mmCIF file of C-alpha atoms and ligand atoms in Angstrom:
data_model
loop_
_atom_site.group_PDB
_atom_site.id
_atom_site.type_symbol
_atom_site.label_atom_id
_atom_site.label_comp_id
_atom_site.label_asym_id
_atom_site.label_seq_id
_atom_site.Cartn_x
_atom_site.Cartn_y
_atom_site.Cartn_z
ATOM 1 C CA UNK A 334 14.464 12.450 28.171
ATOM 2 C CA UNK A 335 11.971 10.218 29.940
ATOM 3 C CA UNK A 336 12.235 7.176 31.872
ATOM 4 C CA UNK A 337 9.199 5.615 33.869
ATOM 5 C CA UNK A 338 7.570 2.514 34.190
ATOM 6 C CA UNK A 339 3.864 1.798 34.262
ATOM 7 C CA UNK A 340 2.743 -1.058 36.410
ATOM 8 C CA UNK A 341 -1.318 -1.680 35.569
ATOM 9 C CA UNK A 342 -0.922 -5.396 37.326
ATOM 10 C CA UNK A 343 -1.710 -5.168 40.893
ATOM 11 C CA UNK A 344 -0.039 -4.363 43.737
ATOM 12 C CA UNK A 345 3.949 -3.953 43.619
ATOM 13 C CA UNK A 346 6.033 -6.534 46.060
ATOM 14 C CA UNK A 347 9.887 -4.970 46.647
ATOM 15 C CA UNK A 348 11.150 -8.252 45.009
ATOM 16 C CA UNK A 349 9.371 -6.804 41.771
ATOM 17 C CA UNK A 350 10.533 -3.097 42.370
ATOM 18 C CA UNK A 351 13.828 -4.399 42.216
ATOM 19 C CA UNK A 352 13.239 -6.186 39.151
ATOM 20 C CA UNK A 353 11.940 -2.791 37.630
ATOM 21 C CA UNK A 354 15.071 -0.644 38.499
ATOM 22 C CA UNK A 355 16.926 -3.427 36.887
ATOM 23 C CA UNK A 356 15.086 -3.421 33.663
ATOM 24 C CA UNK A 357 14.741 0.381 33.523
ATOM 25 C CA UNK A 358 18.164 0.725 34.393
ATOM 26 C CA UNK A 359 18.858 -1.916 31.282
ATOM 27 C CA UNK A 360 16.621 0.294 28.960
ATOM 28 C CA UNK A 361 18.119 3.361 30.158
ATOM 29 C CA UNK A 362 21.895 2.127 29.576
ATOM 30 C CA UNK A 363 20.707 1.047 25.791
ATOM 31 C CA UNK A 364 19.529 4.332 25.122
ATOM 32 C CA UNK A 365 22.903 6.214 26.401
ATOM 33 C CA UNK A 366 24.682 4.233 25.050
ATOM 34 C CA UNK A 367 23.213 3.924 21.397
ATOM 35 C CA UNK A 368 21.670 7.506 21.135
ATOM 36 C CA UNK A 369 24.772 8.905 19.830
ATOM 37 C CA UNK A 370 25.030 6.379 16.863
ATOM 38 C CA UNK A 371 24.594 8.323 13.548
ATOM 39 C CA UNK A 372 25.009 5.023 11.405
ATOM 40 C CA UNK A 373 22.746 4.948 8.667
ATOM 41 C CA UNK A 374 19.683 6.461 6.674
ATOM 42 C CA UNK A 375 16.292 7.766 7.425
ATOM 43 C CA UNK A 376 14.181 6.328 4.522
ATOM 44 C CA UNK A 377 13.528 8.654 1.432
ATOM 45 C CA UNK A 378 11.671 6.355 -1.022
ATOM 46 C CA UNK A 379 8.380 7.097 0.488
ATOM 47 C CA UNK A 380 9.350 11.212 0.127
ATOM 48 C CA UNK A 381 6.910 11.947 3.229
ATOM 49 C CA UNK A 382 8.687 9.451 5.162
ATOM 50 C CA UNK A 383 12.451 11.511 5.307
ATOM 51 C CA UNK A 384 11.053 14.248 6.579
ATOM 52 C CA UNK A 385 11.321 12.484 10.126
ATOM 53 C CA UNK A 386 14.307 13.356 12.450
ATOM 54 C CA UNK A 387 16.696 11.028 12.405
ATOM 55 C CA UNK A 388 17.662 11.644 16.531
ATOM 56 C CA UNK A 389 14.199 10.520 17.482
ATOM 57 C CA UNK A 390 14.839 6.999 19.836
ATOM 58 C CA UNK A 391 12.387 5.396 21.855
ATOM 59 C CA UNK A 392 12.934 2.144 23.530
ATOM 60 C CA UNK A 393 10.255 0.186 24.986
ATOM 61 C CA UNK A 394 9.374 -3.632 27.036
ATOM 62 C CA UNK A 395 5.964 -4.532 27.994
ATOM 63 C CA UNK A 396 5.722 -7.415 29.761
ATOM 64 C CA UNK A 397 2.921 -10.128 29.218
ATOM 65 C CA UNK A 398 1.404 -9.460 33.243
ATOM 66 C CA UNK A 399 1.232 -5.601 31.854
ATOM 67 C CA UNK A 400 3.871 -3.678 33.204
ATOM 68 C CA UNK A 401 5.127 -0.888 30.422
ATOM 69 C CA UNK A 402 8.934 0.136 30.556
ATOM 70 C CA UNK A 403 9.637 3.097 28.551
ATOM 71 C CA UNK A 404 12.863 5.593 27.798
ATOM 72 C CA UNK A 405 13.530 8.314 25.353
ATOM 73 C CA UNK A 406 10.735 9.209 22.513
ATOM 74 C CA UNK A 407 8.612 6.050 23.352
ATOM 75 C CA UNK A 408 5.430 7.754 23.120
ATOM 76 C CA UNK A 409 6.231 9.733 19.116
ATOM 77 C CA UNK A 410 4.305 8.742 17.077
ATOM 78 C CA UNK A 411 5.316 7.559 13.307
ATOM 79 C CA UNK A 412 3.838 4.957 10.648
ATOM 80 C CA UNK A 413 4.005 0.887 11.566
ATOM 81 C CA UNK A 414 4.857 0.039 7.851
ATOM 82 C CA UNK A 415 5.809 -3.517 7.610
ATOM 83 C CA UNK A 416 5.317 -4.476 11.357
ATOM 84 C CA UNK A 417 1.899 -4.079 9.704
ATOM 85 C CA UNK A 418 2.321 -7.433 7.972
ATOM 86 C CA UNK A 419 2.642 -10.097 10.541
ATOM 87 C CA UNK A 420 -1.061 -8.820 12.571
ATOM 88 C CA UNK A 421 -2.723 -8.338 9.196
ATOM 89 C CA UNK A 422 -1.507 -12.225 8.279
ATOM 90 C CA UNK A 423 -3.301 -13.149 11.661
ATOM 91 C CA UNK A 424 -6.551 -11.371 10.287
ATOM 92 C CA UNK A 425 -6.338 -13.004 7.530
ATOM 93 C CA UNK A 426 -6.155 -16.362 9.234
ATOM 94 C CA UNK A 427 -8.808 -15.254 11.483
ATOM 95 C CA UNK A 428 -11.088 -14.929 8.678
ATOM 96 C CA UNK A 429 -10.278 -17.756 6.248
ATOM 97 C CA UNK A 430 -8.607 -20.495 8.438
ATOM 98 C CA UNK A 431 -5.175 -21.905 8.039
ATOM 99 C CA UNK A 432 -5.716 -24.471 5.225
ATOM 100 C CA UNK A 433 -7.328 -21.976 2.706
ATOM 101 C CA UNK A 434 -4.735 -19.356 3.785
ATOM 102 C CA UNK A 435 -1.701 -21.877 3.435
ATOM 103 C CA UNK A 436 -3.126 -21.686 -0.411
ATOM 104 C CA UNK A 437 -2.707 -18.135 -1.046
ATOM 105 C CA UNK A 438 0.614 -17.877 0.872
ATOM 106 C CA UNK A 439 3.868 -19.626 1.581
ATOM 107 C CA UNK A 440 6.016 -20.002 5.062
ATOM 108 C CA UNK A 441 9.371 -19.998 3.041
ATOM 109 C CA UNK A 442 12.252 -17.496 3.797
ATOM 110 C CA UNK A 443 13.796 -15.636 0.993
ATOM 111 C CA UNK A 444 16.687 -14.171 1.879
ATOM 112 C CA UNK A 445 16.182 -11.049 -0.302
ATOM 113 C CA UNK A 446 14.798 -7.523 0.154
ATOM 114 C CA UNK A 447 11.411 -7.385 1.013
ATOM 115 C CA UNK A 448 10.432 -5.745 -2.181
ATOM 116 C CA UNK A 449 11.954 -8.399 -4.455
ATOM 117 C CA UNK A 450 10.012 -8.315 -7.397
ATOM 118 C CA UNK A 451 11.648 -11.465 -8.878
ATOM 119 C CA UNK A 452 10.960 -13.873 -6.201
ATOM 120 C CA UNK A 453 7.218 -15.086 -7.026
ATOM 121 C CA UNK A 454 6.787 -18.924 -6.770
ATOM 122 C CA UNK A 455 5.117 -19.194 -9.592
ATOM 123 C CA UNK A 456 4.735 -23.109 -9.435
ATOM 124 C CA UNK A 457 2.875 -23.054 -6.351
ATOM 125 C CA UNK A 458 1.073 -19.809 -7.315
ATOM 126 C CA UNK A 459 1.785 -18.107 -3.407
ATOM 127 C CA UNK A 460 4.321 -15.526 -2.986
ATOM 128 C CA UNK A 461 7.080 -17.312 -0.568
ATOM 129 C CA UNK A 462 5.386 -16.025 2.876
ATOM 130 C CA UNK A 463 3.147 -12.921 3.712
ATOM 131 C CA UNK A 464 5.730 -10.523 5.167
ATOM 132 C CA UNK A 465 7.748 -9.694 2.003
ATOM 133 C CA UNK A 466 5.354 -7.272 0.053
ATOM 134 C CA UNK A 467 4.387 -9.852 -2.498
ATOM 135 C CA UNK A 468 2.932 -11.828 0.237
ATOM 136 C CA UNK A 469 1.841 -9.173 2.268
ATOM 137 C CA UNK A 470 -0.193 -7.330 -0.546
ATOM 138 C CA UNK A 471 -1.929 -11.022 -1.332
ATOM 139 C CA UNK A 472 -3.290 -11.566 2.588
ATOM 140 C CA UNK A 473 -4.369 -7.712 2.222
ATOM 141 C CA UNK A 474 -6.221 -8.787 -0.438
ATOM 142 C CA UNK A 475 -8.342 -11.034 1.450
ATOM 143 C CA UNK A 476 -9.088 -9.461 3.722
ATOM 144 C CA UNK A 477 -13.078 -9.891 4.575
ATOM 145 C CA UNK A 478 -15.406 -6.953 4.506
ATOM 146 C CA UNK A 479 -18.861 -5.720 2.312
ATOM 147 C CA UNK A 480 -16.593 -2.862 0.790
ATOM 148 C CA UNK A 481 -13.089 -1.070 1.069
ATOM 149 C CA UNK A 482 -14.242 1.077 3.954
ATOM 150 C CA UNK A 483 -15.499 -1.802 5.803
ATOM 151 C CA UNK A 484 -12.144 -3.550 5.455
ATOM 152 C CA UNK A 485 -10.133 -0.606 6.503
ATOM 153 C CA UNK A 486 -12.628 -0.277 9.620
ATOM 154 C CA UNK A 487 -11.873 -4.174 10.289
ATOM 155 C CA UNK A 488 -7.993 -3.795 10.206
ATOM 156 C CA UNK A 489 -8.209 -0.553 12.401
ATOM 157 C CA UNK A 490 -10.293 -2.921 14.868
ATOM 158 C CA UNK A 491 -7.662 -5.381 14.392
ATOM 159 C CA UNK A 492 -5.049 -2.346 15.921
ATOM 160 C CA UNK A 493 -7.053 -1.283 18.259
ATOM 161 C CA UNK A 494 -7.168 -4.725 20.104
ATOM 162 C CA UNK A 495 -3.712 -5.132 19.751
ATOM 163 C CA UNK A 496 -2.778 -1.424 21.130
ATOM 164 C CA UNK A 497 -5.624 -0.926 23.584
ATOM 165 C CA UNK A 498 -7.123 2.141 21.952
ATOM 166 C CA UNK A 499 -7.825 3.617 18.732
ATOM 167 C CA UNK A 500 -5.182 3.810 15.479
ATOM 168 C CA UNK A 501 -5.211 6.618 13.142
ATOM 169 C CA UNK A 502 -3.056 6.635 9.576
ATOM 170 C CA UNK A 503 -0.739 9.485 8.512
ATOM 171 C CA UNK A 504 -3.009 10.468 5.788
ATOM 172 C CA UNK A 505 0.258 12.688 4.057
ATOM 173 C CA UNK A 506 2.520 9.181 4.215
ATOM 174 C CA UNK A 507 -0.587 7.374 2.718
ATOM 175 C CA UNK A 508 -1.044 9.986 -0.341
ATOM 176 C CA UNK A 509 2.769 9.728 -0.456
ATOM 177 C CA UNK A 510 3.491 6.132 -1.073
ATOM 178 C CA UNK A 511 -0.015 5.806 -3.069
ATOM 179 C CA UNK A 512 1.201 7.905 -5.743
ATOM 180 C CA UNK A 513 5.085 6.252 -5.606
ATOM 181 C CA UNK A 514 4.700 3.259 -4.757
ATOM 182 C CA UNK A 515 4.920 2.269 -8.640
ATOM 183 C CA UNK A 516 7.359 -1.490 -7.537
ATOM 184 C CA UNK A 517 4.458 -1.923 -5.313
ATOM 185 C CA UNK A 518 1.564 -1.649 -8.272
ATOM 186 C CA UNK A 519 4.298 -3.880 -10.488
ATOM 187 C CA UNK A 520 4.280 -6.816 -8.236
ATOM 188 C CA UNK A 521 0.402 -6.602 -7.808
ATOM 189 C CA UNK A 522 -0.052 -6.960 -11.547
ATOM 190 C CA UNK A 523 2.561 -9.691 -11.226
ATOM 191 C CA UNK A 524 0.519 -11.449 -8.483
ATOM 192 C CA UNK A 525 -2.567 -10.692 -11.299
ATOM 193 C CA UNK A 526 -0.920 -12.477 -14.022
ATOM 194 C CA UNK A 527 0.057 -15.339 -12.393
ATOM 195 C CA UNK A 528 -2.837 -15.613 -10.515
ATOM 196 C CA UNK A 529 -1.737 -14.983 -6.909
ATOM 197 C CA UNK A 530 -4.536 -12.380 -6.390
ATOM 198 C CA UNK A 531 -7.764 -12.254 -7.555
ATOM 199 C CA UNK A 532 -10.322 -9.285 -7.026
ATOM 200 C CA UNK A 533 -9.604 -5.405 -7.551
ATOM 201 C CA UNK A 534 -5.783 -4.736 -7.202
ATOM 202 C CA UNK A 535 -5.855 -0.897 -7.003
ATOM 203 C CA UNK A 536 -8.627 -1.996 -4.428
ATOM 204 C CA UNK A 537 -5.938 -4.203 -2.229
ATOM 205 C CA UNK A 538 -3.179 -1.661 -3.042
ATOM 206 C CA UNK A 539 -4.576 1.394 -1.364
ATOM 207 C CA UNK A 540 -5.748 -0.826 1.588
ATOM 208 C CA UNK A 541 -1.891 -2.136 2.268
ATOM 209 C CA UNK A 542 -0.768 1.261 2.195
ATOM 210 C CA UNK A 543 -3.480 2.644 4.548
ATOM 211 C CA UNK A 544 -2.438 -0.189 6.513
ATOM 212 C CA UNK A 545 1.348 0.493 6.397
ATOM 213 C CA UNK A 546 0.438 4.067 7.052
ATOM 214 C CA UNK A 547 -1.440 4.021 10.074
ATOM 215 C CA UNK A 548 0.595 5.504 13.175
ATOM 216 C CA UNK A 549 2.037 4.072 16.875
ATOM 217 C CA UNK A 550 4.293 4.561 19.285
ATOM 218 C CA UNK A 551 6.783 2.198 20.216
ATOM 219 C CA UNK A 552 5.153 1.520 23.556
ATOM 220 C CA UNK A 553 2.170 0.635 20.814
ATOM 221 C CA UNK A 554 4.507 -1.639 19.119
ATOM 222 C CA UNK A 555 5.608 -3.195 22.748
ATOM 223 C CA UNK A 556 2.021 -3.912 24.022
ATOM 224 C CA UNK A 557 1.129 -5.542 20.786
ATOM 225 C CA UNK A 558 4.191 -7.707 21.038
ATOM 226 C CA UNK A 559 3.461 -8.523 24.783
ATOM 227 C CA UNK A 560 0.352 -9.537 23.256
ATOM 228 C CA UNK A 561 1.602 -12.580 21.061
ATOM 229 C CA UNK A 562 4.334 -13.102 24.313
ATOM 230 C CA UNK A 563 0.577 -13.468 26.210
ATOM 231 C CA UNK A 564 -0.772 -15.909 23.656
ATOM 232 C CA UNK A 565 -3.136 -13.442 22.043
ATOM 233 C CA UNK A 566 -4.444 -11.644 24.346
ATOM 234 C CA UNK A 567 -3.900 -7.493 26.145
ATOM 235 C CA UNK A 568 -1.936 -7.888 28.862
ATOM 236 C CA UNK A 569 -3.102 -4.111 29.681
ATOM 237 C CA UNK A 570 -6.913 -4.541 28.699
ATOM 238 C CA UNK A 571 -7.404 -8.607 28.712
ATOM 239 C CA UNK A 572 -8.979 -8.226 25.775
ATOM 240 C CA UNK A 573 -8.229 -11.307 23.088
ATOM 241 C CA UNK A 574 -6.745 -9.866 20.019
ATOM 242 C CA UNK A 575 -6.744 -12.652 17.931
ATOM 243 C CA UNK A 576 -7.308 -16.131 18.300
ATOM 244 C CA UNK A 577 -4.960 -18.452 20.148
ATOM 245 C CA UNK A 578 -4.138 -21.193 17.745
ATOM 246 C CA UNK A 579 -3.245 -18.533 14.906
ATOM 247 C CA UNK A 580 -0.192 -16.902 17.510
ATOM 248 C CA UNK A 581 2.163 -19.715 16.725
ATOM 249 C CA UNK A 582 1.679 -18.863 12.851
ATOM 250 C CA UNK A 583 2.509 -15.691 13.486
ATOM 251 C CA UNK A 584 5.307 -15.921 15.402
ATOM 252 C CA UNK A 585 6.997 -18.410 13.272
ATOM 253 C CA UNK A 586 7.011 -16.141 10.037
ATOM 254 C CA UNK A 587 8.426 -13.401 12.161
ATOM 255 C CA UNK A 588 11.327 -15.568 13.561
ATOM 256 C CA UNK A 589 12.049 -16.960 9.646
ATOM 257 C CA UNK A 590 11.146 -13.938 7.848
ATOM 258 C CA UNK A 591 10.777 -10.812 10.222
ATOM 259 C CA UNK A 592 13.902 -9.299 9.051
ATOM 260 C CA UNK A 593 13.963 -10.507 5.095
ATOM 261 C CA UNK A 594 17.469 -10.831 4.095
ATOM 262 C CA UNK A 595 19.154 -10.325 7.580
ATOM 263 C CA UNK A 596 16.675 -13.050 9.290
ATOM 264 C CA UNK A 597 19.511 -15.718 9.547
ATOM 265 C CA UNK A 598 21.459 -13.192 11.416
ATOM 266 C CA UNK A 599 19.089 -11.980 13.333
ATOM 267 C CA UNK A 600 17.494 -15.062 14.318
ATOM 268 C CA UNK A 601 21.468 -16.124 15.404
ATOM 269 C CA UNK A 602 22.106 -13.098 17.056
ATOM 270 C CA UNK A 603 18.981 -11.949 18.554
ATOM 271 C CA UNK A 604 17.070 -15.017 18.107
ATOM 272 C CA UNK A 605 13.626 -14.155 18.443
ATOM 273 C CA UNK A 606 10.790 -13.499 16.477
ATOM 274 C CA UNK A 607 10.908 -9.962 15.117
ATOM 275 C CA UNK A 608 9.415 -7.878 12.553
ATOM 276 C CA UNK A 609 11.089 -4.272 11.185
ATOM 277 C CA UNK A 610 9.577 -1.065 9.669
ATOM 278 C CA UNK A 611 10.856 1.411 6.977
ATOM 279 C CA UNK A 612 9.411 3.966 9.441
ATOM 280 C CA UNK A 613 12.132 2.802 12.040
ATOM 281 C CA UNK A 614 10.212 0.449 14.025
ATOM 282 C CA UNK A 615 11.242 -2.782 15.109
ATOM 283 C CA UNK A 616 8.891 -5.518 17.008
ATOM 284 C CA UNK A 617 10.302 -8.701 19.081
ATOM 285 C CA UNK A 618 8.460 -11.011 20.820
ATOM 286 C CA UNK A 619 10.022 -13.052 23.430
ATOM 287 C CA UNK A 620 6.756 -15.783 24.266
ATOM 288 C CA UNK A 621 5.349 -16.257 27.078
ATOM 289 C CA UNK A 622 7.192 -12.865 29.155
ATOM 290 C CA UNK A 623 7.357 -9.656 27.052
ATOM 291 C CA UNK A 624 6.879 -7.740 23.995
ATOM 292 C CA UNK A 625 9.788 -5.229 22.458
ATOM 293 C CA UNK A 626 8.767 -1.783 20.971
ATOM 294 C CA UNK A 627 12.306 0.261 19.744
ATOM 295 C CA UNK A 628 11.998 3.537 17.048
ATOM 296 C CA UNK A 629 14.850 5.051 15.569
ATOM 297 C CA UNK A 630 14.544 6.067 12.349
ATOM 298 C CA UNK A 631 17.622 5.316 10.630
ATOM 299 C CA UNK A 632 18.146 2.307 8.445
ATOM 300 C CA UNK A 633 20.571 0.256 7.192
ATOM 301 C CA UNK A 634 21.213 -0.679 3.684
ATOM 302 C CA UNK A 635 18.870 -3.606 4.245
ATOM 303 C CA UNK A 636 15.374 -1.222 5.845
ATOM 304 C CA UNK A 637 16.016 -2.123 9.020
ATOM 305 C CA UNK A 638 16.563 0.572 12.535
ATOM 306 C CA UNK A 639 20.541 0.313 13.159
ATOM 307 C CA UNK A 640 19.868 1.559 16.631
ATOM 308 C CA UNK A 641 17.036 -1.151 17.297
ATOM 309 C CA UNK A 642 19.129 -4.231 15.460
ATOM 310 C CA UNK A 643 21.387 -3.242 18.632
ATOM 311 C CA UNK A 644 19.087 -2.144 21.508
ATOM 312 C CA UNK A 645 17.230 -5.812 20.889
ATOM 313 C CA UNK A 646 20.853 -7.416 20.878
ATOM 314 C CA UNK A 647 21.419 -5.869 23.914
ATOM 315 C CA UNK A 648 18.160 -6.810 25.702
ATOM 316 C CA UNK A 649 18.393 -10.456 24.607
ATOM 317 C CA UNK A 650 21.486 -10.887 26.254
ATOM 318 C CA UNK A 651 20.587 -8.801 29.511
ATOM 319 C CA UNK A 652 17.640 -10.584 30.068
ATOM 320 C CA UNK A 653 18.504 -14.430 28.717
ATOM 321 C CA UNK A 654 15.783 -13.808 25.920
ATOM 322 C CA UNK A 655 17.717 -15.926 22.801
ATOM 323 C CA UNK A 656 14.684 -18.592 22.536
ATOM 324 C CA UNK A 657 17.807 -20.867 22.898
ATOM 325 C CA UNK A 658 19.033 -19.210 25.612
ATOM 326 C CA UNK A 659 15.221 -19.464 27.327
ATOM 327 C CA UNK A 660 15.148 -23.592 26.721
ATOM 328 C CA UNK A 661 18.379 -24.215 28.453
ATOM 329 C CA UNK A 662 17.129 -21.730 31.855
ATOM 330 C CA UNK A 663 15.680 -23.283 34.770
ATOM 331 C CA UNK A 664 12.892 -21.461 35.911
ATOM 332 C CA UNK A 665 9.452 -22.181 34.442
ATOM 333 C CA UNK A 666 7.806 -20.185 31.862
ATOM 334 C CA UNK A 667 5.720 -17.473 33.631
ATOM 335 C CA UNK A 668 6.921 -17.536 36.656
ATOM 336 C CA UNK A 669 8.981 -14.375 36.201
ATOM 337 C CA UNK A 670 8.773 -12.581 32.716
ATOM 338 C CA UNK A 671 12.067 -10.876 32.752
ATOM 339 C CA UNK A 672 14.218 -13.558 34.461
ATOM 340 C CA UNK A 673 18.223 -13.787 35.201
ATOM 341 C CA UNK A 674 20.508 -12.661 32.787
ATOM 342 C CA UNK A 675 21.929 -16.064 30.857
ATOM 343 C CA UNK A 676 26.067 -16.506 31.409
ATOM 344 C CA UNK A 677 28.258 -14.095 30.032
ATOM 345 C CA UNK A 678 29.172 -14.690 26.687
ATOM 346 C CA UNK A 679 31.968 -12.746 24.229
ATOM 347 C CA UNK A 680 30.778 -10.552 22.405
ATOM 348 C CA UNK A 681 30.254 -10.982 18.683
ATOM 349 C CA UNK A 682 31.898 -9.641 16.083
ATOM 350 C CA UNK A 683 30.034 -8.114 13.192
ATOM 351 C CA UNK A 684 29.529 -9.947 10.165
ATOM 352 C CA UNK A 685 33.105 -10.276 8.194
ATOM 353 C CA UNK A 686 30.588 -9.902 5.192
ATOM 354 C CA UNK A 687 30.071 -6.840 5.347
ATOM 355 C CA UNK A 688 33.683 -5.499 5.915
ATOM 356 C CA UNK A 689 33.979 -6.011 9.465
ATOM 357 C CA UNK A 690 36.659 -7.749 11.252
ATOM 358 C CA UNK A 691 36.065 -10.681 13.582
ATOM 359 C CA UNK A 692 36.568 -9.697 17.394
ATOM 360 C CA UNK A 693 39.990 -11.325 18.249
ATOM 361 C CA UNK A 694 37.901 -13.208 21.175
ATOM 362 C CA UNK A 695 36.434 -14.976 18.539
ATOM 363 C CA UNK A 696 39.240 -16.045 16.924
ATOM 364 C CA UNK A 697 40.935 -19.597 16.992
ATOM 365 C CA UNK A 698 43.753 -19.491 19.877
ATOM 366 C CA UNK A 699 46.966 -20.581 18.425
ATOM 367 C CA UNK A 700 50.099 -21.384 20.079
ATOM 368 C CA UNK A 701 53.813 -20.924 18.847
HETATM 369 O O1 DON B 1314 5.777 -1.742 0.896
HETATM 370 C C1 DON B 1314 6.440 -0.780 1.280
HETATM 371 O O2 DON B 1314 7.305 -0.329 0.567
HETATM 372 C C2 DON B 1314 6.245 -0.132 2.655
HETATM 373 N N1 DON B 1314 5.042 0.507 2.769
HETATM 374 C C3 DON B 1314 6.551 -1.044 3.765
HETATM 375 C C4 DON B 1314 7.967 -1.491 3.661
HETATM 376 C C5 DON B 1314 8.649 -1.832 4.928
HETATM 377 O O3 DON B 1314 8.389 -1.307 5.986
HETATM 378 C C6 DON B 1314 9.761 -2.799 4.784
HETATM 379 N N2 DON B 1314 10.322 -3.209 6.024
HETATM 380 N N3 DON B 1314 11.371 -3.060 6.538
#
């Protein structure tokens, strides 16, 4: 197993080597103590996709001045599926402008899978917001560019600024959804009829799986979130990757609709703006001080990484990251990017939903 951080930001002070044991040491306790969890199941709809092992884990922060914290498999590569959705929504505001994309596209949570096939707001004519698939395929669908190649090249660009070097797709996982991904064609023609989506929609399909199939690393998936945390631009190559005023967009979707029907509780619980990945990636963003790359690839009966639902638990509340916690903390923004720890607080019992009883902490107190 490997454990290192990469400072690229200047010269180190002890204060801030201190700082980096800490977090390393945080990121190093997550992945002992979560690496045994066998909970849940490597996806198999995509076939290609459950050939991956499920004991792969890779935990990752970059921070938004450009230091890289890594442990475990943070540098495997495997496909970005829907953390796809949220950077290719900022291309699409890139090229069209808010207004005409607020058109094609709603900002309204669901609160059901994110290949619901039934949820299509048909009065407004926009799928409910761009990171369920409906709304994903229909900003894929504009994107800009003289042909499909040139469209591919632009959201491979669009990685590549966000990363910090060049993105290649898993060519076998493409080939493998393509010929599957038959709910995926049936909510395109959906989109057709009710006129969501104009143009050619084998045309938009292909390009939303190329897009879903193209491959990082969870460090990848941790720079390009330290890269909304840095207001749009590479903390590690200062390069802009998209334009300021669109981050907030962004962001927003991801903290209402990152994690489909397990937002609510993961906005409670986590509280930050996240997106998740059939491939086992997850994405968090906590503004203004550091992006959050974790892979594991089993899933829970909702598509989303059991082990990273609970690695970004655990970093929130190591680090004060809840963007409620953040508001109530003294210092100023920036100042720090990984500040103190936020007061201890019980923990929290899982949701009696699904089976679970509620810690006893939790409970009322009653007296005889
Ligand atoms: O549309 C699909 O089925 C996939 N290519 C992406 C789905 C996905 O990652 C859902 N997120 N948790």
């Amino acid at each position: 197993m490997s454990l290192q951080v990469n400072v690229s930001a200047g010269a180190v002070s002890v204060r801030q080597s201190a700082e980096q044991l800490r977090i390393l040491s945080v990121l190093n306790d997550l992945h002992l103590k979560y690496k045994p969890l066998t909970d849940g199941k490597v996806a198999d709809y995509i076939p290609q996709l459950a050939k991956v092992s499920p004991d792969l884990f890779g935990i990752c922060i970059a921070t938004a001045d450009g230091q890289v914290f890594e442990v475990g498999d943070y540098d495997y590569l495997f496909t970005i599926q829907s953390i796809s959705k949220p950077f290719v929504y900022g291309l699409a505001l890139e090229d069209h402008g808010r207004e005409y994309v607020r058109t094609r596209v709603g900002v309204e949570p669901t609160g059901d899978a994110f290949n619901s096939i039934i949820k299509l707001d048909e009065r407004s004519k926009r799928p409910h917001n761009p990171l369920v698939n409906a709304g994903a395929i229909a900003m894929t669908s504009i994107i800009k560019g003289t042909d499909p190649t040139d469209k591919l090249n632009r959201i491979l660009d669009l990685f590549q600024r966000y990363t910090g070097h060049g993105i290649l797709a898993d060519m076998s996982v493409f080939m493998s959804e393509r010929t599957t991904g038959h709910r995926n064609r049936a909510i395109a023609h959906l989109m057709l009829n009710f006129g969501m989506i104009d143009g050619n929609v084998d045309e938009a399909l292909d390009l939303y799986f190329q897009q879903c199939s193209l491959m990082v690393s969870c460090r990848d998936l941790a720079v390009m979130g330290a890269t909304l945390a840095n207001h749009g631009v590479n903390p590690l190559t200062g390069k802009r990757a998209i334009p300021a005023e669109y981050v907030r967009d962004i962001l927003s979707v991801m903290f209402t609709c990152g994690l489909y029907d397990y937002a609510g509780e993961w906005a409670y619980r986590i509280g930050l703006p996240a997106k998740s990945g059939v491939g086992g990636g997850m994405l968090a963003v906590v503004p203004g001080r550091f992006g959050i790359g974790v892979f594991s690839p089993p899933l829970d009966e909702r598509g989303n990484s059991v082990r990273a639902i609970k690695v970004c638990e655990g970093i929130t509340e190591a680090f004060g990251a809840h963007i409620f916690d953040v508001a109530f903390c003294s210092s100023p923004i920036g100042t720090n990017p990984l500040r103190e720890a936020p007061p201890e607080r019980p923990a929290l019992a899982s949701d009696t939903r699904n089976g679970h009883t509620p810690s006893p902490q939790l409970e009322p107190h009653r007296t005889a």
